[in-house]
Short mmCIF file of C-alpha atoms and ligand atoms in Angstrom, two decimals:
data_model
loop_
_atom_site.label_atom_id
_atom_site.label_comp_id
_atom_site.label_asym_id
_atom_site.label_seq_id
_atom_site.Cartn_x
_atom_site.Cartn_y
_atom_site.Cartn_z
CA UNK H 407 0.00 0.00 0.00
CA UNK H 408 0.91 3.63 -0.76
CA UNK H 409 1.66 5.45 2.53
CA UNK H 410 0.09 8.72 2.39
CA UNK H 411 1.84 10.24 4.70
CA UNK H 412 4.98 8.99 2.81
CA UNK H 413 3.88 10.53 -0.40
CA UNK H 414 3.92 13.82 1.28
CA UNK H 415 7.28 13.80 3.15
CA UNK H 416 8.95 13.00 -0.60
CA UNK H 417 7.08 15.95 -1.92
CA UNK H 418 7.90 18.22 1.14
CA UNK H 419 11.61 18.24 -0.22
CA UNK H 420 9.89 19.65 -3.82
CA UNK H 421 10.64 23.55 -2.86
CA UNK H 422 14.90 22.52 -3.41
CA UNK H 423 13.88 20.65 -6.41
CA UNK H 424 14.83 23.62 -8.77
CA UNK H 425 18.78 24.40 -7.34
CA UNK H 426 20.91 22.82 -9.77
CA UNK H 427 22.55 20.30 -7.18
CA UNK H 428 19.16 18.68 -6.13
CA UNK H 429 18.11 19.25 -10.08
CA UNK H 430 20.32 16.06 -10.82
CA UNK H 431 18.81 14.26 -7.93
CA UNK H 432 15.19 14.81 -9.46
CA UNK H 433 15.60 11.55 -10.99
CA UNK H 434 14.20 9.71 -8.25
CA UNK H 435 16.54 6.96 -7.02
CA UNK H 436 14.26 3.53 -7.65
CA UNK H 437 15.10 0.18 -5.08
CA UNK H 438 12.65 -3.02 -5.19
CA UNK H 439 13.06 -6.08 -3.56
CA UNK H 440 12.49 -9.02 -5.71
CA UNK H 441 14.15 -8.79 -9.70
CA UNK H 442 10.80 -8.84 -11.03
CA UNK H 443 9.78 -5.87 -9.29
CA UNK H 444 12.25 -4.06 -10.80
CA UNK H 445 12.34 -5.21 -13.83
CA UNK H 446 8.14 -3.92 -13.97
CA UNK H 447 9.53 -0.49 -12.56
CA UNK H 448 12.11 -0.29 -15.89
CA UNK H 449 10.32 -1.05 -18.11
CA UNK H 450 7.38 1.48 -16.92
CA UNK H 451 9.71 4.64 -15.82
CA UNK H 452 12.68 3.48 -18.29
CA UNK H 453 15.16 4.34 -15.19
CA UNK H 454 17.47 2.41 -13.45
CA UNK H 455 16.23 0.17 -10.80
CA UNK H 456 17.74 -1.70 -7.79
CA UNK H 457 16.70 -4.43 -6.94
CA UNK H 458 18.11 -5.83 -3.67
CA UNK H 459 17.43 -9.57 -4.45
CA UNK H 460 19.39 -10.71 -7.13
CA UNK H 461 19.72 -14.23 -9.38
CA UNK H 462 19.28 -16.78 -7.00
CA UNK H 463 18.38 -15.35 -4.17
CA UNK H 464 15.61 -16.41 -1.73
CA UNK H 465 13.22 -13.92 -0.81
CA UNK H 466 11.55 -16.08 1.95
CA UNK H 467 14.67 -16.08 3.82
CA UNK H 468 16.80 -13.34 3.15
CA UNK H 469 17.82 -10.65 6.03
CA UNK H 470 18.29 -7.63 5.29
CA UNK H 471 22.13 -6.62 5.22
CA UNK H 472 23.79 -3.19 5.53
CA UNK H 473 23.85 -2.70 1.87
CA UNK H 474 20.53 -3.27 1.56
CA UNK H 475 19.82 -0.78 4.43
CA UNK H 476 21.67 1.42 3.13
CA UNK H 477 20.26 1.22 -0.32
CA UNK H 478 16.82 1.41 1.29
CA UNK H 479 17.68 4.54 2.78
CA UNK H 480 18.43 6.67 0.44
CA UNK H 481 15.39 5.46 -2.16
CA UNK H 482 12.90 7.79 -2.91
CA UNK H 483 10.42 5.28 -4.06
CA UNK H 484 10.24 1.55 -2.37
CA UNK H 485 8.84 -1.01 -4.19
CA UNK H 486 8.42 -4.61 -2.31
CA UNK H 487 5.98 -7.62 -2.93
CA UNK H 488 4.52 -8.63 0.11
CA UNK H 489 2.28 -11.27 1.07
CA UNK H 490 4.79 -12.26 3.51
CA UNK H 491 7.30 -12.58 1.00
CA UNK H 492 9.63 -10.82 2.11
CA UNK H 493 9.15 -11.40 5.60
CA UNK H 494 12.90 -10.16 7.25
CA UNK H 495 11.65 -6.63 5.53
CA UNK H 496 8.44 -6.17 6.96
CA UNK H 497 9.86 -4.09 9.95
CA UNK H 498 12.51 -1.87 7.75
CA UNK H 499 9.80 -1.34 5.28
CA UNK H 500 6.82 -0.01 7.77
CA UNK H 501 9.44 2.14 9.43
CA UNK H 502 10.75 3.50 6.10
CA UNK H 503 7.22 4.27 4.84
CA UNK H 504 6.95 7.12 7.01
CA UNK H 505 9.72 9.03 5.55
CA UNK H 506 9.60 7.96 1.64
CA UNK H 507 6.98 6.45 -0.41
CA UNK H 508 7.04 2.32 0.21
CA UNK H 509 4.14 0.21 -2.00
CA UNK H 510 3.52 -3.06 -1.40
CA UNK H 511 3.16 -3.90 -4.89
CA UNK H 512 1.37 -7.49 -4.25
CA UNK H 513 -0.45 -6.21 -1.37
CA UNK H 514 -2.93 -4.64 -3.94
CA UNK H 515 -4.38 -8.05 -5.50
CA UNK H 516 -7.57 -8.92 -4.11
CA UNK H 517 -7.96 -11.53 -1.58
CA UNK H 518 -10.22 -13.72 -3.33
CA UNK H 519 -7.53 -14.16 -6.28
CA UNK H 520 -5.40 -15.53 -4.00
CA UNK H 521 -4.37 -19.14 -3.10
CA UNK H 522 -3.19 -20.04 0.23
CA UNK H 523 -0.01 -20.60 1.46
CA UNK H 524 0.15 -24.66 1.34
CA UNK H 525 2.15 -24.91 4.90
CA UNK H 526 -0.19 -22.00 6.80
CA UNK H 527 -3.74 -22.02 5.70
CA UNK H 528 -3.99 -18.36 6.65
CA UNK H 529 -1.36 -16.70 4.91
CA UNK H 530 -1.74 -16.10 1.03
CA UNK H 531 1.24 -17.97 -1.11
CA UNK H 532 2.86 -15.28 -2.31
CA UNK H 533 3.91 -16.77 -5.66
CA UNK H 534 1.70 -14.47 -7.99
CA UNK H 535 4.20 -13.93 -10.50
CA UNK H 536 4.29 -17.40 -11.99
CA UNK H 537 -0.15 -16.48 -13.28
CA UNK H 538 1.13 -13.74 -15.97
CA UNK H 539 -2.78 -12.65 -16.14
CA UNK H 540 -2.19 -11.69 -12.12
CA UNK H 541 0.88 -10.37 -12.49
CA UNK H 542 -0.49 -7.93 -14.97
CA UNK H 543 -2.43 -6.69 -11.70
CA UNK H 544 0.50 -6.58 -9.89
CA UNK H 545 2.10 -4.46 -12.83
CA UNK H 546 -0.61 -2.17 -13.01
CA UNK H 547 0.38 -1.63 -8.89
CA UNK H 548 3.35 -0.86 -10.14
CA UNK H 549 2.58 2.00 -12.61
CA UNK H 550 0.21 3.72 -9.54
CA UNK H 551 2.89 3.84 -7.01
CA UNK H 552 5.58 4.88 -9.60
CA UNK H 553 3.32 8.04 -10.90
CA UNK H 554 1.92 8.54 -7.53
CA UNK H 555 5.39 9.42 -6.42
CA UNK H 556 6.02 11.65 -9.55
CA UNK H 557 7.48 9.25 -12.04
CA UNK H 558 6.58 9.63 -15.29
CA UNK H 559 5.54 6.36 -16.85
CA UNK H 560 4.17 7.62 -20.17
CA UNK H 561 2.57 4.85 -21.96
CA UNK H 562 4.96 2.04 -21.03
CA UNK H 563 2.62 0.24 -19.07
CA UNK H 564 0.45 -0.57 -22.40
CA UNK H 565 3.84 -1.61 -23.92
CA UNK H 566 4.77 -3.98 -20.64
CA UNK H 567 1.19 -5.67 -20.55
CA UNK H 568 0.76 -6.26 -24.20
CA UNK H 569 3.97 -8.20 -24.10
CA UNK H 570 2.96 -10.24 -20.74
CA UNK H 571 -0.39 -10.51 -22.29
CA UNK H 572 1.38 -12.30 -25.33
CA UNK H 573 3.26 -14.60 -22.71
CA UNK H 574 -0.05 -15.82 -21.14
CA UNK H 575 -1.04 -16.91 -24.72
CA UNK H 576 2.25 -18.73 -25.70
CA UNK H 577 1.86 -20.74 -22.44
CA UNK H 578 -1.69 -21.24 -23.00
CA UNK H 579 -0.59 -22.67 -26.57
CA UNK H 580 2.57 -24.66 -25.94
CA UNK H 581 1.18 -26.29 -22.73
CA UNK H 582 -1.89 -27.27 -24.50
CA UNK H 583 0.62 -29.62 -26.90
CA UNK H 584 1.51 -31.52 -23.53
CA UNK H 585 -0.47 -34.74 -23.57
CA UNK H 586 -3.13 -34.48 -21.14
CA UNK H 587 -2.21 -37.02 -18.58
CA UNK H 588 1.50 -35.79 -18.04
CA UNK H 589 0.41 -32.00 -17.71
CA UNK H 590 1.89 -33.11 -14.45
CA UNK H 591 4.77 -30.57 -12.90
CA UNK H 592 6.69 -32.55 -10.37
CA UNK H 593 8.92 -29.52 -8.88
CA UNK H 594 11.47 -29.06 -6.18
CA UNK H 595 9.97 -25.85 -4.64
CA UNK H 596 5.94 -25.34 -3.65
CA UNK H 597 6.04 -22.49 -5.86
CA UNK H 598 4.19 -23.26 -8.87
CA UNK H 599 0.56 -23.60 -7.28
CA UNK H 600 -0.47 -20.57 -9.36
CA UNK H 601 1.04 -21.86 -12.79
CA UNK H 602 -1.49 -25.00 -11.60
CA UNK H 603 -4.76 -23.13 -11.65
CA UNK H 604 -3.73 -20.71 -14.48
CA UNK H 605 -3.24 -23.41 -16.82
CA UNK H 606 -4.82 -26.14 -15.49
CA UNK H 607 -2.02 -28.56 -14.40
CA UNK H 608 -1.72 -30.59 -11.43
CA UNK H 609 1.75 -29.34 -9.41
CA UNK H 610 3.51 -31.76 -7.52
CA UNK H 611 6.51 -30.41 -4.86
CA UNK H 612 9.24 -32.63 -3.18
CA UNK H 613 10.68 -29.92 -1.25
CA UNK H 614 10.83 -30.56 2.82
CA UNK H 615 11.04 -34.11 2.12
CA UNK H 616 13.74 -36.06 4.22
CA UNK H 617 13.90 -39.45 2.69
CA UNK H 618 14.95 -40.55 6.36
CA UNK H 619 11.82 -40.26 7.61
CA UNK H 620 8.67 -43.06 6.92
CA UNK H 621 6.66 -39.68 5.80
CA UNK H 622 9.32 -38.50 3.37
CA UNK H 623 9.90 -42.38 2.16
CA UNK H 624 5.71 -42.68 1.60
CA UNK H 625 5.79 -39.29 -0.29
CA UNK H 626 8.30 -40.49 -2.55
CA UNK H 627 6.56 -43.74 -2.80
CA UNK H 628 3.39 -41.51 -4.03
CA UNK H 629 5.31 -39.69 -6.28
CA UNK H 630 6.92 -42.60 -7.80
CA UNK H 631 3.60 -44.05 -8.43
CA UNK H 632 1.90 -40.63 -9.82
CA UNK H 633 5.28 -40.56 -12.27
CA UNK H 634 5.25 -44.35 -13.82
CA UNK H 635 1.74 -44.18 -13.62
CA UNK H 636 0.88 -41.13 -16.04
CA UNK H 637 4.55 -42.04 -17.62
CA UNK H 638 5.87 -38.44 -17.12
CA UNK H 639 9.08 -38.50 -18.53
CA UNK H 640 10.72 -35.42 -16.41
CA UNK H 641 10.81 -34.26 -13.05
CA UNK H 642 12.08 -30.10 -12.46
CA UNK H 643 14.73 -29.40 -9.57
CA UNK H 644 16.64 -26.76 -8.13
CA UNK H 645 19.78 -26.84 -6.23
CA UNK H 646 18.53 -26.03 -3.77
CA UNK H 647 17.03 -29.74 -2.95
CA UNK H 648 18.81 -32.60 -1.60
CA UNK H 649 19.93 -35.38 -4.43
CA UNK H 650 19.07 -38.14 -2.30
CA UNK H 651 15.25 -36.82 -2.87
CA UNK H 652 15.83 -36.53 -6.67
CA UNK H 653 17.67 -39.93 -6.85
CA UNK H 654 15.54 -41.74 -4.73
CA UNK H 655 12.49 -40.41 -7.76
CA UNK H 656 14.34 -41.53 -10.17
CA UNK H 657 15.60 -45.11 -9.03
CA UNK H 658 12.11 -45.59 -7.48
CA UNK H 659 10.54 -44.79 -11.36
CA UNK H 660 13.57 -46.62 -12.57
CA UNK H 661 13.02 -50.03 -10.48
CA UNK H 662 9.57 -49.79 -11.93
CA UNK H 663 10.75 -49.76 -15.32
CA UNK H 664 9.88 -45.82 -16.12
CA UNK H 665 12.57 -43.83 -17.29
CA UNK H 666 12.57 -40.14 -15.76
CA UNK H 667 14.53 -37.56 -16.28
CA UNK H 668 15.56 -33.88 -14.74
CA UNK H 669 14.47 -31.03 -17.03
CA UNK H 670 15.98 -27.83 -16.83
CA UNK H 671 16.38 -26.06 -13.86
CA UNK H 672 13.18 -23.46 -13.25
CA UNK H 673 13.32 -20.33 -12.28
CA UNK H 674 11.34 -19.98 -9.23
CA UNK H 675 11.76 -16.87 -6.97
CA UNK H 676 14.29 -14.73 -8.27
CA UNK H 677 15.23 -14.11 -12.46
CA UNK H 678 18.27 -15.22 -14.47
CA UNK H 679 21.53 -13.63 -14.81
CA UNK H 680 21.45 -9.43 -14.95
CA UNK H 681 21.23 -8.15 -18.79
CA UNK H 682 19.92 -11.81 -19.81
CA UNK H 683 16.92 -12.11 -21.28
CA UNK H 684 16.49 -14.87 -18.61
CA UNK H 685 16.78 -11.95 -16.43
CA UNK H 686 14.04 -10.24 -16.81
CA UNK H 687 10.35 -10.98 -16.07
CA UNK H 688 9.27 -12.36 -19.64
CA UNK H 689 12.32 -14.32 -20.27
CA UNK H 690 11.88 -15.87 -17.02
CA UNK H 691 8.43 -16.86 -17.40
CA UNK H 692 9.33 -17.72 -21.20
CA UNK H 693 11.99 -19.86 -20.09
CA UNK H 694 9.88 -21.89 -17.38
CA UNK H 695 6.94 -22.79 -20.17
CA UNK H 696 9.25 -23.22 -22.52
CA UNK H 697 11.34 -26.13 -20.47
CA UNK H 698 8.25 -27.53 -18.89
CA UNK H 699 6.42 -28.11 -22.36
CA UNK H 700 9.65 -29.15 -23.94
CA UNK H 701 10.55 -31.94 -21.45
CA UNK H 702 6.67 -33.53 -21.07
CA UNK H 703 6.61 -34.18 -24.40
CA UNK H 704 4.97 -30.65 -25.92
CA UNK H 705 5.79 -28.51 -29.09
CA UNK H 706 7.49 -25.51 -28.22
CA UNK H 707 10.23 -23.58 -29.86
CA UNK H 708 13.94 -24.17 -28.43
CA UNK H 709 14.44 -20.96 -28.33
CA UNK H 710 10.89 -19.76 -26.96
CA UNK H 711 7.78 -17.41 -27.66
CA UNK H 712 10.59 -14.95 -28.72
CA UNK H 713 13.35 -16.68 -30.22
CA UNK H 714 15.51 -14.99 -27.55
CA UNK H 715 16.27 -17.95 -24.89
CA UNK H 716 19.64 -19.48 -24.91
CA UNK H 717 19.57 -22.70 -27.06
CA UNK H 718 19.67 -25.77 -24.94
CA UNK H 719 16.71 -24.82 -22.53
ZN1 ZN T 2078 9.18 -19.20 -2.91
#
C-alpha cells in the first residue's frame, strides 16, 4: 500500500527541487526487492532500478544486510511484494514508509484471487508472478505507485502488458501440446501452485522431504507411483534440494521400469543472470513454459515465444 503520509514527506523536499545540485537528484533513485519488481519499474519509468534480491536469491529467507539498508535509505520510491514474502523486511519497510513512499506492490491483488499458502492455511502464497494474467495486476500496482510518487511512466505500461499478455497466450498454446495425462509438474519448490490453476495442471513439490523419515519415504513412494503411472518422462529441480530426494524419484521410477529424467532447472523466486533475457520478467516466465512443455513431451520452440532464450533450454 501507498503510505500517504509517505507521499507527502517525498514531496515536502519539492521547494529545493529547482537548485541545480538537487536538479540532478530529481531523478528519483528507484530500489525493489524481488528482480521482477524491478524489472516492472524499468520497463514502466525506463530508469534504473535496484533491486536488492538478485539471481538466486531467496526472498523467503533473506535478512536484510547493511547494503541493503543502506540502499533502502536513500530510495525515494520503495517497491516490495509482500504477502509475507519478504518477511525479514516487513519491519525496515513499515518504518521506512513514514519518511519515503514504500508500495507493497502485491499487497494490492484482491484476496479472493489468491491461493493459500500450502504450509499455513492463513497466509496467502505469495507466488503471484508465476499467473502472468495476475501479475499484470501486480504491474498495473506498479505503474500507480511509480506516478503517484512523480514518475513519469508515459505509456509504457500498455507496452509492458501487451507483451505479458502475449506470454499468457504462448503458455496457453505450448502447454496445450503436452499430452493431457502428463500436464503433471513434479517440482522441487511449492512455488508453482499458481502456474497450476492458471493453466490447469496438477503441481507436484518434493521440497521438505527427508527421505529418512517413513513420511518423506511414503511421499516419494506416491510420487513414484503418480510418475510411472501417467509415464511423465521429467521431473524439475533446483539446487537447492537434496539429491538423495531426486535420486531416490528416479531409481524408485527406474526399479519400476519408467525412465525419468531432470528437465531444466526453473526459475522460481528470483530471475536469471542481470542483462539476460532470462533476467528479466518475460524471459523468465518464457523460459519456465518453454522447459516444462519441452521436457513432457509438448511442441514448443527451443528458443521460446521470442526466439531470444539461450539454445539448450
Ligand atoms: Zn518461494
Amino acid at each position: 500500500m501507498i503510505d500517504r503520509r509517505s507521499l507527502l514527506g517525498c514531496f515536502a523536499l519539492a521547494p529545493f527541487a529547482g537548485t541545480p545540485a538537487l536538479a540532478a537528484s530529481a531523478t528519483p533513485t528507484i530500489v525493489t526487492t524481488t528482480g521482477m519488481i524491478a524489472d516492472a519499474a524499468r520497463r514502466l519509468s525506463g530508469l534504473p532500478v535496484q533491486a536488492l534480491m538478485g539471481p538466486g536469491m531467496d526472498p523467503h529467507g533473506h535478512r536484510p544486510t547493511r547494503t541493503d539498508i543502506l540502499a533502502l535509505s536513500r530510495a525515494d520510491v520503495i517497491l516490495w511484494h509482500g504477502l509475507n514474502l519478504e518477511a525479514q523486511f516487513t519491519e525496515v519497510l513499515q518504518d521506512l514508509a513514514r519518511k519515503t513512499t514504500v508500495a507493497a506492490v502485491a499487497e494490492t491483488l484482491p484476496r479472493d484471487r489468491l491461493m493459500a499458502d500450502p504450509e499455513y492455511a492463513d497466509r496467502p502464497d505469495p507466488h503471484v508472478w508465476f499467473d502472468p494474467r495476475l501479475w499484470s495486476d501486480v504491474v498495473r500496482a506498479v505503474d500507480a505507485a511509480l506516478t503517484g510518487a512523480g514518475v513519469d511512466t508515459a505509456d509504457n505500461a500498455a507496452t509492458y502488458l501487451e507483451e505479458i499478455a502475449q506470454l499468457d497466450v504462448y503458455a496457453r498454446q505450448s502447454l496445450a501440446t503436452v499430452p493431457e495425462r502428463q500436464r503433471i509438474l513434479v517440482t522441487a519448490h511449492d512455488a508453482f501452485a499458481y502456474f497450476g490453476r492458471a493453466y490447469g495442471w496438477r503441481v507436484e513439490g518434493i521440497q521438505g522431504i527427508s527421505t529418512e523419515s517413513e513420511a518423506g519415504l511414503a511421499r516419494i513412494e506416491e510420487l513414484v507411483t503418480l510418475i510411472v503411472e501417467n509415464e511423465i518422462p521429467a521431473v524439475f529441480v533446483e539446487s537447492s534440494v537434496s539429491d538423495r530426494s531426486i535420486r531416490a524419484l528416479i531409481e524408485g521410477a527406474g526399479a519400476r521400469g519408467h525412465n525419468v529424467t531432470i528437465g531444466a532447472e526453473l526459475f522460481s523466486d528470483a530471475m536469471g543472470p542481470d542483462g539476460t533475457y532470462e533476467g528479466t520478467y518475460p524471459g523468465m516466465i518464457d523460459h519456465n513454459i518453454t522447459a516444462i512443455a519441452r521436457a513432457l513431451g509438448g511442441d514448443a520452440p527451443e528458443r521460446g515465444m521470442a526466439g531470444r532464450l539461450n539454445a539448450g533450454t
